[in-house]
Amino acid sequence: MLNIVIFGAPGSGKGTQSERIVAKYGINHISTGDVLRAEIKAGTELGKTAKGYIDQGQLLPDELIIDILASTLDGFKESKGVIFDGFPRTIAQAEALKKMLAERGQEVSIMLDLDVPEEELMTRLIKRGQESGRADDNEETIKKRLVVYHSQTSPLIDWYKNDGKYQHINGLGTMEGIFAEIAEAIDKI
Ligand code: AP5
Ligand code: MG
């Protein structure tokens, strides 16, 4: 089983690189952000709750997101592995993931930290906001997402270092070049 946590600040390329990992390694992909945006689009109760947080650039409560993740994971039968994109985002979520996988006789194989300078993150997200109009891709909300990343999510870097799963990836450069570094790291597992 290949269980990959793809990690990084907003706009670091988690979704972009996940697509390439899925294509090469044939594993399932869970993006908690994509799940929530689909719920918003479908107009569900969960979607209504999620919208309030996403529009403010804030994280949803851990319990809620952990439940979503557990049920998505249960839907993957006969899976070769999973790429976790946008989860975990807090220490509590990382602990929950560890427990959830252990209950299934599994563990995280590697945590890939896509490291991208802040000016570049801002440039990418502003551009995407102009082109595709994701509701949280405006300057004000991006700034809030970055603050949340630094305060609540970046402590996971040390958490995964302590867990022996951390792998730094230079997230600046061409999408292909970055993927080559990722594939090299995965192939070494
Ligand atoms: P989520 O959807 O996870 O958003 P995010 O973390 O802010 O990250 P993005 O999806 O914006 O960026 P990405 O790293 O995937 O980069 P991408 O490949 O798209 O979360 C959204 C919200 O949902 C959160 O704020 C929160 O409210 C809620 N949420 C989600 N998960 C949660 C959780 N676990 N707990 C609580 N709340 C949760 O690339 C970005 C852009 O850059 C694209 O346009 C792309 O084409 C471009 N790009 C990519 N790579 C390159 C490159 N190498 N060079 C140039 N451009 C590039
Ligand atoms: Mg994404």
mmCIF file of C-alpha atoms and ligand atoms in Angstrom:
data_model
loop_
_atom_site.group_PDB
_atom_site.id
_atom_site.type_symbol
_atom_site.label_atom_id
_atom_site.label_comp_id
_atom_site.label_asym_id
_atom_site.label_seq_id
_atom_site.Cartn_x
_atom_site.Cartn_y
_atom_site.Cartn_z
ATOM 1 C CA MET A 1 0.000 0.000 0.000
ATOM 2 C CA LEU A 2 1.270 3.400 -0.982
ATOM 3 C CA ASN A 3 -0.202 6.049 1.302
ATOM 4 C CA ILE A 4 1.080 9.487 0.385
ATOM 5 C CA VAL A 5 0.401 12.731 2.200
ATOM 6 C CA ILE A 6 0.886 15.635 -0.210
ATOM 7 C CA PHE A 7 1.482 18.724 1.831
ATOM 8 C CA GLY A 8 2.075 22.416 1.261
ATOM 9 C CA ALA A 9 0.675 25.901 1.559
ATOM 10 C CA PRO A 10 -2.311 27.074 -0.519
ATOM 11 C CA GLY A 11 -1.235 27.139 -4.172
ATOM 12 C CA SER A 12 1.845 24.964 -3.647
ATOM 13 C CA GLY A 13 0.686 22.492 -6.298
ATOM 14 C CA LYS A 14 -0.884 19.690 -4.239
ATOM 15 C CA GLY A 15 -3.761 19.165 -6.680
ATOM 16 C CA THR A 16 -1.561 19.540 -9.765
ATOM 17 C CA GLN A 17 1.001 16.989 -8.593
ATOM 18 C CA SER A 18 -1.668 14.622 -7.202
ATOM 19 C CA GLU A 19 -3.064 14.199 -10.720
ATOM 20 C CA ARG A 20 0.352 13.130 -11.962
ATOM 21 C CA ILE A 21 0.887 10.750 -9.027
ATOM 22 C CA VAL A 22 -2.517 9.134 -9.659
ATOM 23 C CA ALA A 23 -1.682 8.684 -13.354
ATOM 24 C CA LYS A 24 1.697 7.077 -12.668
ATOM 25 C CA TYR A 25 0.995 4.974 -9.567
ATOM 26 C CA GLY A 26 -2.715 4.136 -9.975
ATOM 27 C CA ILE A 27 -3.685 5.024 -6.419
ATOM 28 C CA ASN A 28 -6.844 6.765 -5.187
ATOM 29 C CA HIS A 29 -6.935 10.505 -4.506
ATOM 30 C CA ILE A 30 -8.735 12.309 -1.686
ATOM 31 C CA SER A 31 -8.749 16.103 -1.799
ATOM 32 C CA THR A 32 -10.773 17.367 1.158
ATOM 33 C CA GLY A 33 -11.047 20.771 -0.565
ATOM 34 C CA ASP A 34 -12.501 19.141 -3.719
ATOM 35 C CA VAL A 35 -14.964 17.121 -1.604
ATOM 36 C CA LEU A 36 -16.143 20.286 0.132
ATOM 37 C CA ARG A 37 -16.442 22.273 -3.120
ATOM 38 C CA ALA A 38 -18.571 19.442 -4.587
ATOM 39 C CA GLU A 39 -20.843 19.602 -1.517
ATOM 40 C CA ILE A 40 -21.184 23.373 -1.935
ATOM 41 C CA LYS A 41 -22.085 22.923 -5.595
ATOM 42 C CA ALA A 42 -24.677 20.275 -4.716
ATOM 43 C CA GLY A 43 -26.198 22.616 -2.121
ATOM 44 C CA THR A 44 -26.059 20.087 0.744
ATOM 45 C CA GLU A 45 -26.139 20.955 4.458
ATOM 46 C CA LEU A 46 -22.456 20.070 4.680
ATOM 47 C CA GLY A 47 -21.825 22.357 1.702
ATOM 48 C CA LYS A 48 -23.588 25.240 3.428
ATOM 49 C CA THR A 49 -21.493 24.736 6.560
ATOM 50 C CA ALA A 50 -18.287 24.386 4.528
ATOM 51 C CA LYS A 51 -18.906 27.562 2.539
ATOM 52 C CA GLY A 52 -18.908 29.663 5.695
ATOM 53 C CA TYR A 53 -15.414 28.491 6.592
ATOM 54 C CA ILE A 54 -13.902 28.366 3.093
ATOM 55 C CA ASP A 55 -15.010 31.894 2.202
ATOM 56 C CA GLN A 56 -13.292 33.127 5.362
ATOM 57 C CA GLY A 57 -10.136 31.130 4.626
ATOM 58 C CA GLN A 58 -10.626 29.195 7.873
ATOM 59 C CA LEU A 59 -10.376 25.457 8.519
ATOM 60 C CA LEU A 60 -13.474 23.366 9.135
ATOM 61 C CA PRO A 61 -13.676 21.719 12.573
ATOM 62 C CA ASP A 62 -11.425 18.659 12.875
ATOM 63 C CA GLU A 63 -14.240 16.231 13.829
ATOM 64 C CA LEU A 64 -16.229 17.121 10.732
ATOM 65 C CA ILE A 65 -13.346 16.729 8.314
ATOM 66 C CA ILE A 66 -12.104 13.516 9.979
ATOM 67 C CA ASP A 67 -15.581 11.960 9.519
ATOM 68 C CA ILE A 68 -15.583 12.936 5.837
ATOM 69 C CA LEU A 69 -12.162 11.426 5.385
ATOM 70 C CA ALA A 70 -13.058 8.160 7.122
ATOM 71 C CA SER A 71 -16.126 7.632 4.951
ATOM 72 C CA THR A 72 -14.225 8.454 1.741
ATOM 73 C CA LEU A 73 -11.500 5.998 2.749
ATOM 74 C CA ASP A 74 -14.081 3.266 3.381
ATOM 75 C CA GLY A 75 -15.320 3.780 -0.181
ATOM 76 C CA PHE A 76 -11.944 2.740 -1.638
ATOM 77 C CA LYS A 77 -12.114 -1.033 -1.978
ATOM 78 C CA GLU A 78 -9.200 -3.046 -3.381
ATOM 79 C CA SER A 79 -7.149 0.133 -3.394
ATOM 80 C CA LYS A 80 -3.401 0.147 -4.137
ATOM 81 C CA GLY A 81 -3.038 3.157 -1.909
ATOM 82 C CA VAL A 82 -4.230 6.696 -1.376
ATOM 83 C CA ILE A 83 -2.918 10.191 -1.886
ATOM 84 C CA PHE A 84 -4.143 12.535 0.832
ATOM 85 C CA ASP A 85 -4.324 16.093 -0.543
ATOM 86 C CA GLY A 86 -5.222 18.916 1.851
ATOM 87 C CA PHE A 87 -5.463 16.508 4.772
ATOM 88 C CA PRO A 88 -4.111 16.448 7.444
ATOM 89 C CA ARG A 89 -4.001 20.174 8.158
ATOM 90 C CA THR A 90 -3.744 20.094 11.952
ATOM 91 C CA ILE A 91 -1.915 17.901 14.466
ATOM 92 C CA ALA A 92 -5.284 16.423 15.534
ATOM 93 C CA GLN A 93 -5.973 15.427 11.913
ATOM 94 C CA ALA A 94 -2.506 13.854 11.558
ATOM 95 C CA GLU A 95 -3.089 11.817 14.712
ATOM 96 C CA ALA A 96 -6.524 10.760 13.479
ATOM 97 C CA LEU A 97 -5.063 9.685 10.128
ATOM 98 C CA LYS A 98 -2.368 7.655 11.820
ATOM 99 C CA LYS A 99 -4.995 5.874 13.936
ATOM 100 C CA MET A 100 -7.349 5.346 10.989
ATOM 101 C CA LEU A 101 -4.609 3.748 8.899
ATOM 102 C CA ALA A 102 -3.312 1.658 11.820
ATOM 103 C CA GLU A 103 -6.819 0.224 12.275
ATOM 104 C CA ARG A 104 -6.559 -0.958 8.674
ATOM 105 C CA GLY A 105 -3.061 -2.381 9.202
ATOM 106 C CA GLN A 106 -1.496 0.483 7.239
ATOM 107 C CA GLU A 107 0.557 3.614 7.683
ATOM 108 C CA VAL A 108 1.601 6.773 5.855
ATOM 109 C CA SER A 109 4.432 5.803 3.474
ATOM 110 C CA ILE A 110 5.750 9.330 2.866
ATOM 111 C CA MET A 111 4.843 12.968 3.435
ATOM 112 C CA LEU A 112 5.823 15.212 0.515
ATOM 113 C CA ASP A 113 6.249 18.851 1.522
ATOM 114 C CA LEU A 114 5.931 21.103 -1.532
ATOM 115 C CA ASP A 115 8.013 24.109 -0.585
ATOM 116 C CA VAL A 116 7.151 27.296 -2.512
ATOM 117 C CA PRO A 117 8.015 30.930 -1.657
ATOM 118 C CA GLU A 118 5.093 33.046 -0.523
ATOM 119 C CA GLU A 119 5.226 35.586 -3.411
ATOM 120 C CA GLU A 120 4.904 32.722 -5.883
ATOM 121 C CA LEU A 121 1.910 31.254 -4.001
ATOM 122 C CA MET A 122 0.175 34.611 -4.159
ATOM 123 C CA THR A 123 0.920 35.010 -7.887
ATOM 124 C CA ARG A 124 -0.411 31.532 -8.735
ATOM 125 C CA LEU A 125 -3.605 31.898 -6.719
ATOM 126 C CA ILE A 126 -4.441 35.415 -7.917
ATOM 127 C CA LYS A 127 -3.989 34.157 -11.480
ATOM 128 C CA ARG A 128 -6.233 31.150 -10.880
ATOM 129 C CA GLY A 129 -8.828 33.414 -9.239
ATOM 130 C CA GLN A 130 -8.911 35.573 -12.362
ATOM 131 C CA GLU A 131 -9.086 32.611 -14.728
ATOM 132 C CA SER A 132 -11.357 30.084 -13.040
ATOM 133 C CA GLY A 133 -12.905 32.084 -10.245
ATOM 134 C CA ARG A 134 -12.453 29.839 -7.210
ATOM 135 C CA ALA A 135 -14.305 31.807 -4.531
ATOM 136 C CA ASP A 136 -11.390 31.774 -2.054
ATOM 137 C CA ASP A 137 -8.786 32.889 -4.635
ATOM 138 C CA ASN A 138 -8.943 36.620 -3.905
ATOM 139 C CA GLU A 139 -6.157 38.577 -2.255
ATOM 140 C CA GLU A 140 -7.925 39.062 1.082
ATOM 141 C CA THR A 141 -8.898 35.397 1.506
ATOM 142 C CA ILE A 142 -5.543 34.103 0.225
ATOM 143 C CA LYS A 143 -3.807 36.156 2.950
ATOM 144 C CA LYS A 144 -6.075 34.583 5.581
ATOM 145 C CA ARG A 145 -5.397 31.085 4.200
ATOM 146 C CA LEU A 146 -1.664 31.723 4.459
ATOM 147 C CA VAL A 147 -1.976 32.878 8.097
ATOM 148 C CA VAL A 148 -3.971 29.733 8.901
ATOM 149 C CA TYR A 149 -1.351 27.631 7.111
ATOM 150 C CA HIS A 150 1.479 29.117 9.178
ATOM 151 C CA SER A 151 -0.310 28.869 12.511
ATOM 152 C CA GLN A 152 -2.250 25.599 12.266
ATOM 153 C CA THR A 153 -0.786 23.536 9.435
ATOM 154 C CA SER A 154 2.971 24.136 9.189
ATOM 155 C CA PRO A 155 3.604 22.518 12.636
ATOM 156 C CA LEU A 156 2.945 19.247 10.789
ATOM 157 C CA ILE A 157 6.365 19.567 9.178
ATOM 158 C CA ASP A 158 8.039 18.792 12.508
ATOM 159 C CA TRP A 159 5.336 16.261 13.366
ATOM 160 C CA TYR A 160 6.125 14.233 10.218
ATOM 161 C CA LYS A 161 9.871 14.683 10.704
ATOM 162 C CA ASN A 162 9.465 13.096 14.146
ATOM 163 C CA ASP A 163 7.384 10.341 12.576
ATOM 164 C CA GLY A 164 10.196 9.635 10.075
ATOM 165 C CA LYS A 165 8.014 10.265 7.011
ATOM 166 C CA TYR A 166 9.066 13.766 5.955
ATOM 167 C CA GLN A 167 10.374 14.494 2.446
ATOM 168 C CA HIS A 168 11.151 18.020 1.292
ATOM 169 C CA ILE A 169 10.275 18.800 -2.347
ATOM 170 C CA ASN A 170 11.283 21.987 -4.147
ATOM 171 C CA GLY A 171 7.882 23.170 -5.341
ATOM 172 C CA LEU A 172 9.246 25.961 -7.529
ATOM 173 C CA GLY A 173 9.936 25.193 -11.194
ATOM 174 C CA THR A 174 8.143 23.412 -13.983
ATOM 175 C CA MET A 175 5.325 21.014 -13.140
ATOM 176 C CA GLU A 176 7.269 18.210 -14.870
ATOM 177 C CA GLY A 177 10.510 18.976 -13.018
ATOM 178 C CA ILE A 178 8.726 18.954 -9.672
ATOM 179 C CA PHE A 179 6.998 15.697 -10.538
ATOM 180 C CA ALA A 180 10.348 14.102 -11.400
ATOM 181 C CA GLU A 181 11.611 14.912 -7.885
ATOM 182 C CA ILE A 182 8.406 13.493 -6.379
ATOM 183 C CA ALA A 183 8.597 10.282 -8.411
ATOM 184 C CA GLU A 184 12.223 9.791 -7.386
ATOM 185 C CA ALA A 185 11.231 10.108 -3.714
ATOM 186 C CA ILE A 186 8.304 7.696 -4.102
ATOM 187 C CA ASP A 187 10.389 5.140 -5.987
ATOM 188 C CA LYS A 188 12.866 5.052 -3.103
ATOM 189 C CA ILE A 189 10.232 3.928 -0.566
HETATM 190 P P1 AP5 B 1 -7.919 23.208 -0.490
HETATM 191 O O1 AP5 B 1 -8.824 22.986 -1.596
HETATM 192 O O2 AP5 B 1 -7.103 22.108 0.025
HETATM 193 O O3 AP5 B 1 -7.035 24.471 -0.864
HETATM 194 P P2 AP5 B 1 -5.548 24.934 -0.495
HETATM 195 O O4 AP5 B 1 -4.814 24.129 0.483
HETATM 196 O O5 AP5 B 1 -5.701 26.370 -0.186
HETATM 197 O O6 AP5 B 1 -4.760 24.651 -1.766
HETATM 198 P P3 AP5 B 1 -5.143 24.870 -3.277
HETATM 199 O O7 AP5 B 1 -6.074 23.790 -3.701
HETATM 200 O O8 AP5 B 1 -5.548 26.275 -3.495
HETATM 201 O O9 AP5 B 1 -3.715 24.703 -3.916
HETATM 202 P P4 AP5 B 1 -2.912 23.398 -4.310
HETATM 203 O O10 AP5 B 1 -1.777 23.214 -3.379
HETATM 204 O O11 AP5 B 1 -3.814 22.224 -4.554
HETATM 205 O O12 AP5 B 1 -2.307 23.888 -5.663
HETATM 206 P P5 AP5 B 1 -2.802 23.662 -7.166
HETATM 207 O O13 AP5 B 1 -2.253 22.398 -7.708
HETATM 208 O O14 AP5 B 1 -4.259 23.862 -7.244
HETATM 209 O O15 AP5 B 1 -8.761 23.797 0.764
HETATM 210 C C1 AP5 B 1 -9.688 24.850 0.579
HETATM 211 C C2 AP5 B 1 -10.414 25.124 1.876
HETATM 212 O O16 AP5 B 1 -11.180 23.970 2.262
HETATM 213 C C3 AP5 B 1 -9.541 25.424 3.102
HETATM 214 O O17 AP5 B 1 -9.186 26.783 3.166
HETATM 215 C C4 AP5 B 1 -10.485 25.003 4.242
HETATM 216 O O18 AP5 B 1 -11.467 25.997 4.475
HETATM 217 C C5 AP5 B 1 -11.183 23.785 3.674
HETATM 218 N N1 AP5 B 1 -10.452 22.533 3.988
HETATM 219 C C6 AP5 B 1 -9.882 21.679 3.074
HETATM 220 N N2 AP5 B 1 -9.277 20.658 3.695
HETATM 221 C C7 AP5 B 1 -9.455 20.851 5.024
HETATM 222 C C8 AP5 B 1 -9.027 20.145 6.178
HETATM 223 N N3 AP5 B 1 -8.272 19.031 6.086
HETATM 224 N N4 AP5 B 1 -9.375 20.636 7.403
HETATM 225 C C9 AP5 B 1 -10.136 21.744 7.516
HETATM 226 N N5 AP5 B 1 -10.554 22.484 6.465
HETATM 227 C C10 AP5 B 1 -10.225 22.035 5.221
HETATM 228 O O19 AP5 B 1 -2.036 24.861 -7.877
HETATM 229 C C11 AP5 B 1 -2.413 26.200 -7.652
HETATM 230 C C12 AP5 B 1 -2.311 26.995 -8.963
HETATM 231 O O20 AP5 B 1 -0.949 27.060 -9.341
HETATM 232 C C13 AP5 B 1 -3.054 26.350 -10.133
HETATM 233 O O21 AP5 B 1 -3.614 27.334 -10.928
HETATM 234 C C14 AP5 B 1 -1.943 25.592 -10.881
HETATM 235 O O22 AP5 B 1 -2.214 25.467 -12.242
HETATM 236 C C15 AP5 B 1 -0.733 26.473 -10.609
HETATM 237 N N6 AP5 B 1 0.523 25.715 -10.543
HETATM 238 C C16 AP5 B 1 0.709 24.485 -9.994
HETATM 239 N N7 AP5 B 1 1.995 24.102 -10.078
HETATM 240 C C17 AP5 B 1 2.645 25.119 -10.698
HETATM 241 C C18 AP5 B 1 4.009 25.331 -11.077
HETATM 242 N N8 AP5 B 1 4.948 24.423 -10.851
HETATM 243 N N9 AP5 B 1 4.317 26.501 -11.673
HETATM 244 C C19 AP5 B 1 3.370 27.440 -11.913
HETATM 245 N N10 AP5 B 1 2.060 27.304 -11.594
HETATM 246 C C20 AP5 B 1 1.707 26.161 -10.987
HETATM 247 MG MG MG B 2 -5.859 21.831 -4.198
#
